[in-house]
Coordinates of C-alpha atoms in Angstrom, one line a residue:
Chain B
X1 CA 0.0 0.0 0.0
X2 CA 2.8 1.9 -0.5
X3 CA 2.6 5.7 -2.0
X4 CA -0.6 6.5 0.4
X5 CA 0.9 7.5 3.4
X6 CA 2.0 10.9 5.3
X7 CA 5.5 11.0 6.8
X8 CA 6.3 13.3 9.5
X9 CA 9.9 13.8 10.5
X10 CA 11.2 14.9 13.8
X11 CA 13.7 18.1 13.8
X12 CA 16.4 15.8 14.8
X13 CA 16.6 13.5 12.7
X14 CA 15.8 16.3 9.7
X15 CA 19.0 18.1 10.8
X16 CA 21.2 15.9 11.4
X17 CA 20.9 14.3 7.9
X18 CA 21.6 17.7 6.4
X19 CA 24.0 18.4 8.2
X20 CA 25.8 15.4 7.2
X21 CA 25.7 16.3 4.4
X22 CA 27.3 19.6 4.3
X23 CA 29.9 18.2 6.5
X24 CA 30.8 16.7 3.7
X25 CA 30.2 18.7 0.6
X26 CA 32.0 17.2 -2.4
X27 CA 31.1 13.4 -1.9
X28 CA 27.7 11.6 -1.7
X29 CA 26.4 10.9 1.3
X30 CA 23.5 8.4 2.9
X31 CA 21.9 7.6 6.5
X32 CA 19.1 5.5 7.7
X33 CA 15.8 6.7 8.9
X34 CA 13.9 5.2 12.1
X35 CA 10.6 5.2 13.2
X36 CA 7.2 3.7 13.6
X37 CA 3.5 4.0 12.2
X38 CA 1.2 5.9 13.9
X39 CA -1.2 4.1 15.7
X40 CA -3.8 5.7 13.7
X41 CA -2.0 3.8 11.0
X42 CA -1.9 6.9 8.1
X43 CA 1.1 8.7 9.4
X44 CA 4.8 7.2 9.6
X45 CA 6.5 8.9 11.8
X46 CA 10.6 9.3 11.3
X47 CA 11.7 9.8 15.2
X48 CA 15.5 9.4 14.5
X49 CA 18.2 9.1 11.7
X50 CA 21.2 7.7 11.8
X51 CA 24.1 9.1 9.3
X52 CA 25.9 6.1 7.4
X53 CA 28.3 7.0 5.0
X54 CA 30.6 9.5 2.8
X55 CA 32.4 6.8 1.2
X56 CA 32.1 4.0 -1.5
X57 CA 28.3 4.4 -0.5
X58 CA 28.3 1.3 -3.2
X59 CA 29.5 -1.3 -1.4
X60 CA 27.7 -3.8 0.5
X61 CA 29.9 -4.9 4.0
X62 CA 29.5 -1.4 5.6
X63 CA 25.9 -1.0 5.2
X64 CA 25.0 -4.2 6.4
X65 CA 27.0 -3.9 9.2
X66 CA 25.6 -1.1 10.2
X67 CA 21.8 -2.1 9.3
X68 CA 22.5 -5.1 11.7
X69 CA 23.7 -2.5 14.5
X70 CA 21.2 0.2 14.3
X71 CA 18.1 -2.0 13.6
X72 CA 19.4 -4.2 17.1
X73 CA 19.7 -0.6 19.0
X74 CA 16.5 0.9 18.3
X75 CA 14.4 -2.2 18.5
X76 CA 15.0 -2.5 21.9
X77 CA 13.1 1.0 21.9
X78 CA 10.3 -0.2 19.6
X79 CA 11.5 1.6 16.8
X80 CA 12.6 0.0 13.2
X81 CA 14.1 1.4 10.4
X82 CA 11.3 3.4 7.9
X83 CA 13.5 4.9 5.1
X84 CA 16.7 6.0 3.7
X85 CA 18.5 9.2 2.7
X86 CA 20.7 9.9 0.2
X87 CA 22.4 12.9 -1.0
X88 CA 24.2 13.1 -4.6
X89 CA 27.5 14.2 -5.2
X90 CA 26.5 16.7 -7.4
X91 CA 24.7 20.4 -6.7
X92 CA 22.7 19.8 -9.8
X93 CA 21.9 16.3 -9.8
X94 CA 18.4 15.1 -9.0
X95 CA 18.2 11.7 -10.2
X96 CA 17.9 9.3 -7.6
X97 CA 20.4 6.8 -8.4
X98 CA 20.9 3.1 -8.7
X99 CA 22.5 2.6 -5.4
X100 CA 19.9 5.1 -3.6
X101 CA 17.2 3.0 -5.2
X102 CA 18.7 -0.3 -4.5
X103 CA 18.9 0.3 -1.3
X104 CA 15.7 1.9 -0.8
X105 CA 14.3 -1.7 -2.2
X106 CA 16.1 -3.9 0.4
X107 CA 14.5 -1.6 3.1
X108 CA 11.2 -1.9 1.6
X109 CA 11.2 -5.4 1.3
X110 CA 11.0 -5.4 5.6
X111 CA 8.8 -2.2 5.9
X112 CA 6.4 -1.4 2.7
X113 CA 5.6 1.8 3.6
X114 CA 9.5 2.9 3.0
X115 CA 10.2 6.2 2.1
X116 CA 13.7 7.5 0.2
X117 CA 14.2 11.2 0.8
X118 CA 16.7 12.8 -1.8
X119 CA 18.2 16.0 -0.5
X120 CA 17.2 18.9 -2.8
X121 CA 20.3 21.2 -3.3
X122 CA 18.5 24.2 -4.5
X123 CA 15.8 24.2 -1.8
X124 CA 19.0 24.2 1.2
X125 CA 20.4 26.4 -0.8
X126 CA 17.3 29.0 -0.8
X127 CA 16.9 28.4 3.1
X128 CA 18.4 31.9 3.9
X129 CA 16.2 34.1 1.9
X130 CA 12.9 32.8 2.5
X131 CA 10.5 31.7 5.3
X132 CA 10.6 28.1 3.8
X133 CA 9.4 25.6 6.0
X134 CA 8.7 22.8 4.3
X135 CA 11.8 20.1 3.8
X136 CA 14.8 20.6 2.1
X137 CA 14.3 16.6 0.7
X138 CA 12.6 15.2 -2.0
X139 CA 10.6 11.9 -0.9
X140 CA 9.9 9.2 -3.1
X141 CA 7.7 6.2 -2.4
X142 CA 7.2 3.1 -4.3
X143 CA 5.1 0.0 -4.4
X144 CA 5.0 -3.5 -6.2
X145 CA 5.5 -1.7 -9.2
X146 CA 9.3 -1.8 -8.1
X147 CA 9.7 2.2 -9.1
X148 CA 10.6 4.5 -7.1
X149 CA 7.8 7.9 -7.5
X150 CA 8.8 11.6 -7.0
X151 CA 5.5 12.8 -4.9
X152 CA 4.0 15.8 -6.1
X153 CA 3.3 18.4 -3.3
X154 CA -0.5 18.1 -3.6
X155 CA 0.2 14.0 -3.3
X156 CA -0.7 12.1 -0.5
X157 CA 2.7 11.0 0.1
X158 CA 3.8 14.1 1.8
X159 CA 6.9 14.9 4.2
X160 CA 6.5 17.6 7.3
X161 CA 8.5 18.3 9.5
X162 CA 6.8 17.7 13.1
X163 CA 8.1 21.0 14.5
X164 CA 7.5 24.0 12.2
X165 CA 10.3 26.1 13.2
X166 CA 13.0 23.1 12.2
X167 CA 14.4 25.3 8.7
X168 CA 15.3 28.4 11.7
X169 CA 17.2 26.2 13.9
X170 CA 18.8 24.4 10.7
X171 CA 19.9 27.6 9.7
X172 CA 21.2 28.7 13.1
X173 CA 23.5 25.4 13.0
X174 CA 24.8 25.8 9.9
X175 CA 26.0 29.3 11.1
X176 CA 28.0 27.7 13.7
X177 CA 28.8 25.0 11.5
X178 CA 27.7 22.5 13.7
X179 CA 28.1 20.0 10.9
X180 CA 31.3 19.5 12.4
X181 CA 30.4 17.6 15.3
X182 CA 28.4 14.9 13.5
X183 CA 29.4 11.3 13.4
X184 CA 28.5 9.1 11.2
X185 CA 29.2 4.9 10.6
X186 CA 31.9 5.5 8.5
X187 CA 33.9 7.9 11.4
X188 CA 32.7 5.3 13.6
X189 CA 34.3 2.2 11.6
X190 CA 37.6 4.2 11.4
X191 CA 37.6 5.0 15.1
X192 CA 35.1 3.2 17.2
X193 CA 35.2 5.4 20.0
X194 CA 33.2 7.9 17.6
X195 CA 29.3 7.3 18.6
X196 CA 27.1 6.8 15.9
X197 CA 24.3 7.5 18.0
X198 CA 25.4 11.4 17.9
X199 CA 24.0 11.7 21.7
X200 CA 25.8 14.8 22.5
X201 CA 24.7 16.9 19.6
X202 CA 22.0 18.3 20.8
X203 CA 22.7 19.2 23.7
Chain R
X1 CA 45.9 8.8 1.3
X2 CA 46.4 9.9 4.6
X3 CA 47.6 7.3 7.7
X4 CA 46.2 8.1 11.0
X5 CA 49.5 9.8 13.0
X6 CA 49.3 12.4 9.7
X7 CA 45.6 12.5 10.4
X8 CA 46.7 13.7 14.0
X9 CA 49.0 15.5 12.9
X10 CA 47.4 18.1 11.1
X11 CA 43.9 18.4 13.0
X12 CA 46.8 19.3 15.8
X13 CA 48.0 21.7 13.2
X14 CA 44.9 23.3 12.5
X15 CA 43.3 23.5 15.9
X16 CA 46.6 25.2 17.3
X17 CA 46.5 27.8 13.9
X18 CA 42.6 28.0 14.7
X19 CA 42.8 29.0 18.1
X20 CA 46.1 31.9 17.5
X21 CA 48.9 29.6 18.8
X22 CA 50.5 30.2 14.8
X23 CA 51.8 27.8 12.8
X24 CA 50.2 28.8 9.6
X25 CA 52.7 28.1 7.6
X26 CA 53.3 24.3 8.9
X27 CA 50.1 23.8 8.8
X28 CA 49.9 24.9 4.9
X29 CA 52.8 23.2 3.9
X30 CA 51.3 20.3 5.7
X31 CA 48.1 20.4 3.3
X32 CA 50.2 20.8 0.2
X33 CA 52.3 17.5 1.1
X34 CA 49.5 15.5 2.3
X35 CA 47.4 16.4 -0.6
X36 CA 44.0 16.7 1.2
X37 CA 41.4 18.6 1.1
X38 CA 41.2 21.8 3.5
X39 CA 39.9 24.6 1.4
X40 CA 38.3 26.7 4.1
X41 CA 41.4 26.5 6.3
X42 CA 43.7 27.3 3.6
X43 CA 41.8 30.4 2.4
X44 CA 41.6 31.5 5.6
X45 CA 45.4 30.8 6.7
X46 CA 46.7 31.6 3.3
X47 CA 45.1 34.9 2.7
X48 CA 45.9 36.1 6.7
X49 CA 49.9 35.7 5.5
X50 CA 49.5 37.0 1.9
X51 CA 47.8 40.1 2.9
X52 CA 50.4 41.1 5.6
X53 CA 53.4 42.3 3.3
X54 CA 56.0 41.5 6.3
X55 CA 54.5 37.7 5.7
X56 CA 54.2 37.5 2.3
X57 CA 58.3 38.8 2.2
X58 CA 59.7 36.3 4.8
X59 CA 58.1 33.6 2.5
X60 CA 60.7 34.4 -0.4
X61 CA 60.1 32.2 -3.3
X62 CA 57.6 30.2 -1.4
X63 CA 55.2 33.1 -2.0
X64 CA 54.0 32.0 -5.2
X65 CA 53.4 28.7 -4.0
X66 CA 51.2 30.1 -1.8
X67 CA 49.2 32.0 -3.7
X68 CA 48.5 29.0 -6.2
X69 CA 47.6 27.2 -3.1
X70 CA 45.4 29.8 -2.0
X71 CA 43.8 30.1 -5.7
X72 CA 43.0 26.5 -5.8
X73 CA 41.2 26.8 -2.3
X74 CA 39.6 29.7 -3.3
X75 CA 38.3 28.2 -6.1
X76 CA 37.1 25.2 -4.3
X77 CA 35.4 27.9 -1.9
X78 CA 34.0 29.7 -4.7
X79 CA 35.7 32.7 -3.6
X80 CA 36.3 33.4 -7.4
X81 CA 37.6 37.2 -7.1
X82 CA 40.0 35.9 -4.4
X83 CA 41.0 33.2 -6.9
X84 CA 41.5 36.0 -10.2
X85 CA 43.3 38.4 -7.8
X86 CA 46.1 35.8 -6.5
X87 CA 46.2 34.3 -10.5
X88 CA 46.9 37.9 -11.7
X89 CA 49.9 38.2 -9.4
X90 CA 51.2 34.7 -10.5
X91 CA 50.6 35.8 -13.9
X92 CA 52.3 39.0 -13.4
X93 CA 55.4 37.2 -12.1
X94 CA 55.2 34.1 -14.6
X95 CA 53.7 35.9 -17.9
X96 CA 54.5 32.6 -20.1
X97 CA 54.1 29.9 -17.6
X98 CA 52.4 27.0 -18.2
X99 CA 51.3 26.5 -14.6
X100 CA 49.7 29.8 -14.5
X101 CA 47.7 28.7 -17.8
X102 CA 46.3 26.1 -15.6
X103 CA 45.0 28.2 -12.8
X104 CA 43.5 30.1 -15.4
X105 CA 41.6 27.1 -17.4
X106 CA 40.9 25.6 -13.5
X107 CA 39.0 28.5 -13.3
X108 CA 36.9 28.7 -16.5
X109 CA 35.8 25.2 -15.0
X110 CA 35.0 26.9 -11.2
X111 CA 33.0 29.3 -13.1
X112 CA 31.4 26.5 -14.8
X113 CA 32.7 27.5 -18.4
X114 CA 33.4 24.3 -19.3
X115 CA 33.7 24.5 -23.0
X116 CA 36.5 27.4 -22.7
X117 CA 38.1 25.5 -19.8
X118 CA 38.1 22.9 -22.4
X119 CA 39.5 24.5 -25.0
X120 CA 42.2 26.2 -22.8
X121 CA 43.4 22.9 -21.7
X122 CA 43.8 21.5 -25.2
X123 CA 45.9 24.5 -26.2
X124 CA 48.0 23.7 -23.3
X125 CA 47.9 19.8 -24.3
X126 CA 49.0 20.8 -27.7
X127 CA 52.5 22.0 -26.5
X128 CA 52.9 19.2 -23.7
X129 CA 50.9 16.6 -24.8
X130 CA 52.5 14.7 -21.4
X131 CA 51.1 16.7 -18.6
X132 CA 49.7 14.6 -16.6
X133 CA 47.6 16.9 -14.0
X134 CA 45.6 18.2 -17.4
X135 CA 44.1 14.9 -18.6
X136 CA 43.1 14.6 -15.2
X137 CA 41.0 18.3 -15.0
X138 CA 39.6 16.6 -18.0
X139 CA 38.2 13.5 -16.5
X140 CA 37.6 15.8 -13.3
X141 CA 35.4 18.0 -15.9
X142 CA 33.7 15.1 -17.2
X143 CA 32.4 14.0 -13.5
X144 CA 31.5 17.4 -12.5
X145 CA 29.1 17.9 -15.5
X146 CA 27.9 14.3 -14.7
X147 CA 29.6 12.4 -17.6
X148 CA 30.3 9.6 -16.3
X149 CA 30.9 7.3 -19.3
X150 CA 33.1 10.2 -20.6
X151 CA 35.2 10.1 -17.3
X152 CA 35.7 6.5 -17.4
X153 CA 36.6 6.3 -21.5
X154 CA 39.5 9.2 -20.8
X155 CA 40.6 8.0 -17.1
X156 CA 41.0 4.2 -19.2
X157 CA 42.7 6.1 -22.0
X158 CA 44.8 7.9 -19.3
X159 CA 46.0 4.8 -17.7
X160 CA 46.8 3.2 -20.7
X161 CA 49.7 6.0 -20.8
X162 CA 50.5 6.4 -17.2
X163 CA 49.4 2.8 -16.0
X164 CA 51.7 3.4 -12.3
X165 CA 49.7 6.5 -11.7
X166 CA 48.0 5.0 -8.5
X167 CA 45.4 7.7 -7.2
X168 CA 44.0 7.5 -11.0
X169 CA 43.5 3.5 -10.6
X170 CA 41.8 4.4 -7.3
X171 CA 39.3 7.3 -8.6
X172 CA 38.6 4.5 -11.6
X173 CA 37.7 2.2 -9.0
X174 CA 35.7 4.2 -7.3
X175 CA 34.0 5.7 -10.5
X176 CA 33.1 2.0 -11.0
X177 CA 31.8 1.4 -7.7
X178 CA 29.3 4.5 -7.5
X179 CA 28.0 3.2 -10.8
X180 CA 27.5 -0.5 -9.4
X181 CA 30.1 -1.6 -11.8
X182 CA 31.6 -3.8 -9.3
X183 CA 33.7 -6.6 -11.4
X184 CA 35.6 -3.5 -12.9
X185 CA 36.1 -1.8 -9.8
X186 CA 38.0 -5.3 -8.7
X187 CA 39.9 -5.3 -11.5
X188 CA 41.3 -2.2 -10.6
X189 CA 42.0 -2.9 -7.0
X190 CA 43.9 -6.2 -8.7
X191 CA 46.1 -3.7 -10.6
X192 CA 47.2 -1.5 -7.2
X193 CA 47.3 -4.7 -4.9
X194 CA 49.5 -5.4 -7.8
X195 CA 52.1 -2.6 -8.1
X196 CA 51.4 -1.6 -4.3
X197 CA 51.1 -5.2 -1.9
X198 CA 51.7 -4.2 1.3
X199 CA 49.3 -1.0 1.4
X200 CA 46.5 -2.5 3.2
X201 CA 43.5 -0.4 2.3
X202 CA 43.7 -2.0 -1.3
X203 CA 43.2 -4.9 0.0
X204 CA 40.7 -4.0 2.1
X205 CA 39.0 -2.4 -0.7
X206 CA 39.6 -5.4 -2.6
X207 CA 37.4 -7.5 -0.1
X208 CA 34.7 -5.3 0.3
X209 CA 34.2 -5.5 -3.6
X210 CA 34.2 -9.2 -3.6
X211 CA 31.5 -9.1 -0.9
X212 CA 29.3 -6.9 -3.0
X213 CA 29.7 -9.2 -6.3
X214 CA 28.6 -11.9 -4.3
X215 CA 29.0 -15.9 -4.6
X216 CA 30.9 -18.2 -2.7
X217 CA 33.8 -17.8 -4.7
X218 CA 34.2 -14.2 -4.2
X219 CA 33.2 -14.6 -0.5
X220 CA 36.5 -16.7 0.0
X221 CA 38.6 -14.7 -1.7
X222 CA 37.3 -11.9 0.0
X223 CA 37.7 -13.8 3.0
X224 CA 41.3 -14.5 2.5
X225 CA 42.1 -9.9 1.6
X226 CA 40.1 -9.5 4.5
X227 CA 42.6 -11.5 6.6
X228 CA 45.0 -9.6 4.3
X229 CA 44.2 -6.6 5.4
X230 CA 44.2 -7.9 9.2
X231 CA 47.6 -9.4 8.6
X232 CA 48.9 -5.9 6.7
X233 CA 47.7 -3.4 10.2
X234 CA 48.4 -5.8 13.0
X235 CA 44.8 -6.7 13.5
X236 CA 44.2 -3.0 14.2
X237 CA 41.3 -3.0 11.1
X238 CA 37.9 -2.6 12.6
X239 CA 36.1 -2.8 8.6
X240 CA 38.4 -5.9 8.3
X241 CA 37.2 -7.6 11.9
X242 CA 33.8 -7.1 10.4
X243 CA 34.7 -8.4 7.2
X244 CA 35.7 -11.4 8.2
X245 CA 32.3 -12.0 10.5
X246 CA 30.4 -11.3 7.6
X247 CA 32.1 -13.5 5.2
X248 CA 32.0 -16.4 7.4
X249 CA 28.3 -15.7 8.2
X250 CA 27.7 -15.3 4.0
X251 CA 29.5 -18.7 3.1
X252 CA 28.0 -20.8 5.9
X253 CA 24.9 -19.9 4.4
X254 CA 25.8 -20.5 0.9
X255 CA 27.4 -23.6 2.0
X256 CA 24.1 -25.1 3.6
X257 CA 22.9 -28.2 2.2
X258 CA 26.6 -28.5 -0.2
X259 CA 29.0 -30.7 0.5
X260 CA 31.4 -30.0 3.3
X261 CA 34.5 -31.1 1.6
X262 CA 35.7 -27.7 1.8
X263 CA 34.3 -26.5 5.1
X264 CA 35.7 -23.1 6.4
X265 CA 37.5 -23.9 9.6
X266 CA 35.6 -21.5 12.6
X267 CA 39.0 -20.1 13.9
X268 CA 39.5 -17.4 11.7
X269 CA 36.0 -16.1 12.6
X270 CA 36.0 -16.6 16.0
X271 CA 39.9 -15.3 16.1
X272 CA 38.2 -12.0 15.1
X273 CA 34.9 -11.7 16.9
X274 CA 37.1 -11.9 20.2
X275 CA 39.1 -9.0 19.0
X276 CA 36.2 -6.8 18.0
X277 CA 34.7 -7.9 21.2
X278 CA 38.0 -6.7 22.9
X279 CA 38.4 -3.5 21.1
X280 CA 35.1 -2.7 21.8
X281 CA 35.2 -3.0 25.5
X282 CA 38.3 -1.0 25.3
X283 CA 37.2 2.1 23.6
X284 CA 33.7 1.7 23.2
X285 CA 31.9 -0.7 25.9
X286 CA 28.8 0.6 25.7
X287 CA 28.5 -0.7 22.4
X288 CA 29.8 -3.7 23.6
X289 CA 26.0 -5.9 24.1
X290 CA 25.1 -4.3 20.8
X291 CA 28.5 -5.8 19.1
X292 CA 27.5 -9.2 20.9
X293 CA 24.1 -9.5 19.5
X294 CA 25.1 -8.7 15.8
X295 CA 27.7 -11.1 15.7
X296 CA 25.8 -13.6 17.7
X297 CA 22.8 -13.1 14.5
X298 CA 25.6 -13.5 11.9
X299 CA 26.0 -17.0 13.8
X300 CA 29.7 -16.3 14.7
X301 CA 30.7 -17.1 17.9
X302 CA 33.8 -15.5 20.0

């Protein structure tokens, strides 16, 4: 039933994704998103992220890893992963690729109501001049039909963020470049002492 | 490709020029050796010392290193006037350098000119057809307009010329990789693991293609750079501790149901599930149940 549902995305997760990726600016990057469905059943509701990778975001070892990891963690809160980010290498590029998609697809295959969100260059970079505050992510949702559909803004398949100041506080930390404080699996693979989890950031 | 003491090294460097303690200088010529990637840093550094005249003199011929450095960064910054300013005094000082010509087709491309940048850098071809560092801006202009087929066909053509030229094998590789073109990518991990044995991330990287292609055939050899790679840092490879669990966990499950002729011996996998478990009591114990589960679900026991 994929492509019919609302996604709301808590201000920390929705920051810390961008910010991973301007941390780092001339390479791709991805991260995980976690959640749960509403009890209602018609929103999902993205409570945390977790950034994966700036690095050979192709190959397989490091992400599953990591899937193992995280999905463990946050199930002992009830939690499981709902999604995946990705953000190109390039300003201009807006295709979601064959890696994004790929895997986008192994996620969906254990939670159908997946969501991809691509980060959309122009929107972060209009943030500063406008009172945007809608997303600066595309979201695409799929179903059996194994493709992977751009939602429209009037769509059903629509991403808010749950609190509606999250763009101003973005904007604040990317002032004080407080991109440089994340962590993400890749730091943490190189130096395990580097928490994933991100728990002081915050703070 | 940096190793971690020159990792150290420089964010030591740069938080001591970052907080007033000086150092600049270091610190840039630090960059320059290394070869990474500190743009911000270096404009910042760069233009403090070229803008105080007492600076710039002490530098002596080292002062037009600088300000190429401190183009580039600028460039990369998209500080473009800074970038023009410091290539007009280079090109005051150098009128018929080559080098200069460079700076000036690199920034055609930051400006996103790419068919002058283009034609700039085969006029420069045309008198030294050799230079290596242009028919690499070309394969760099090829990726940043998205071309990656283009990239590929000139970085293959480059190679063909300069085949020891190791960071192009590796930007091939990971060209191929981003594309999914994964028995490529190996191929050109084969060629650096080839020339270059005992650098361990090749083998590493080797591994972690072989995993991705899949099959128990690649699984064993992946297996067996994995152990490489463990071998090659004195066990100190977290990516390679993992490697091995996962491989182990892969093959057992390809191996269900075959014959057992060629049954994996469990040592190797258990060797390096006890030293993840010990590094991660070490430095990161609250991790430490987490680690225990996963490798407990990948069926590899410590």
């Amino acid at each position: 039933m994929g492509g019919e549902s609302r996604f709301d995305i808590s201000q920390n997760a929705y920051v810390k994704l961008v910010l991973h990726a301007l941390k780092h600016k001339s390479s791709p990057v991805n991260g995980v998103l976690l959640g749960r469905v509403s009890p209602q059943k018609d929103v999902v509701e993205i409570t945390d992220s977790v950034p994966l990778f700036h690095s050979h975001i192709g190959l397989l070892p490091q992400l599953e890893i990591s899937l193992i990891l995280i999905e463990e963690h946050y199930a002992t809160k009830g939690v499981n992963i709902v999604g995946y980010f990705h953000a190109n290498e390039r300003f201009d590029d807006y295709e979601l690729g064959s890696v994004a998609k790929n895997i986008g697809d192994h996620i969906y295959r254990y939670f159908p109501q997946a969501a991809v969100l691509l980060l959309d260059n122009k929107k972060l970079e209009a943030l500063p001049k406008g009172k945007d505050r809608s997303p600066v992510m595309q979201i695409y949702t799929r179903d059996a039909s194994r493709i992977w559909k751009l939602a429209g803004s009037e769509g059903s398949s629509q991403l808010t963020i749950k609190e509606p100041s999250a763009n101003v506080v973005l904007l604040d930390y990317i002032s004080t470049e407080k991109w440089k404080d994340i962590v993400d699996f890749d730091d943490h693979l190189d130096d395990i002492s580097k928490d994933w989890l991100n728990p002081e950031l915050f703070k | 490709m940096v190793s971690k003491t020159e990792e150290t090294q420089l964010s030591n460097l740069e938080n001591q020029v970052d907080n007033g303690g000086g150092g600049a200088w270091e610190f840039l010529c630090l960059v320059r050796k290394l070869k990474v990637r500190r743009s911000e840093k270096v404009l910042k550094h760069g233009l403090s010392i070229l803008r105080d005249p007492k600076n710039r003199s002490s530098l002596g011929p080292d002062e037009w290193t600088l300000y190429e450095q401190v183009a580039i960064a600028a460039m990369d910054c998209q500080c473009l006037n800074v970038a023009k300013d410091c290539i007009k005094v280079l090109h005051k000082k150098f009128p018929e350098s080559k080098r200069v010509g460079r700076l000036e087709a690199l920034l055609l491309e930051a400006n996103g000119s790419w068919e002058e940048a283009e034609k700039a850098y085969s006029s420069l071809l045309e008198d030294n057809p050799l230079d290596q560092a242009i028919h690499k801006r070309r394969v760099a202009m090829a990726r940043a307009q998205g071309n990656m087929s283009a990239a590929i066909e000139f970085l293959n053509k480059y190679l063909e010329t300069f085949m020891a030229d190791h960071d192009a094998w590796r930007e091939l590789a990971e060209i191929y990789v981003s594309l999914q073109m994964y028995k490529q990518a190996a191929f050109c991990y084969e060629e650096l693991i080839l020339s270059q044995p005992m650098v361990p991330q090749y083998h590493l990287a080797y591994a972690d293609v072989l995993y991705t292609l899949g099959g128990l055939e690649n699984l064993q050899t992946a297996k067996k750079y994995y152990a490489s790679t463990i071998d090659l840092t004195g066990g100190k490879n977290t990516r390679a501790l993992f490697g091995i669990c996962l491989c182990s966990s892969a093959i057992g499950q390809l191996s269900k149901g075959r014959n057992k002729d060629d049954k994996e011996s469990p040592e190797l996998q258990s060797l390096a599930a006890t030293a993840l478990e010990r590094e991660y009591k070490q430095i990161a114990p609250d991790k430490l149940s987490l680690l225990s589960t996963a490798l407990k679900s990948l069926k590899v026991s410590a």
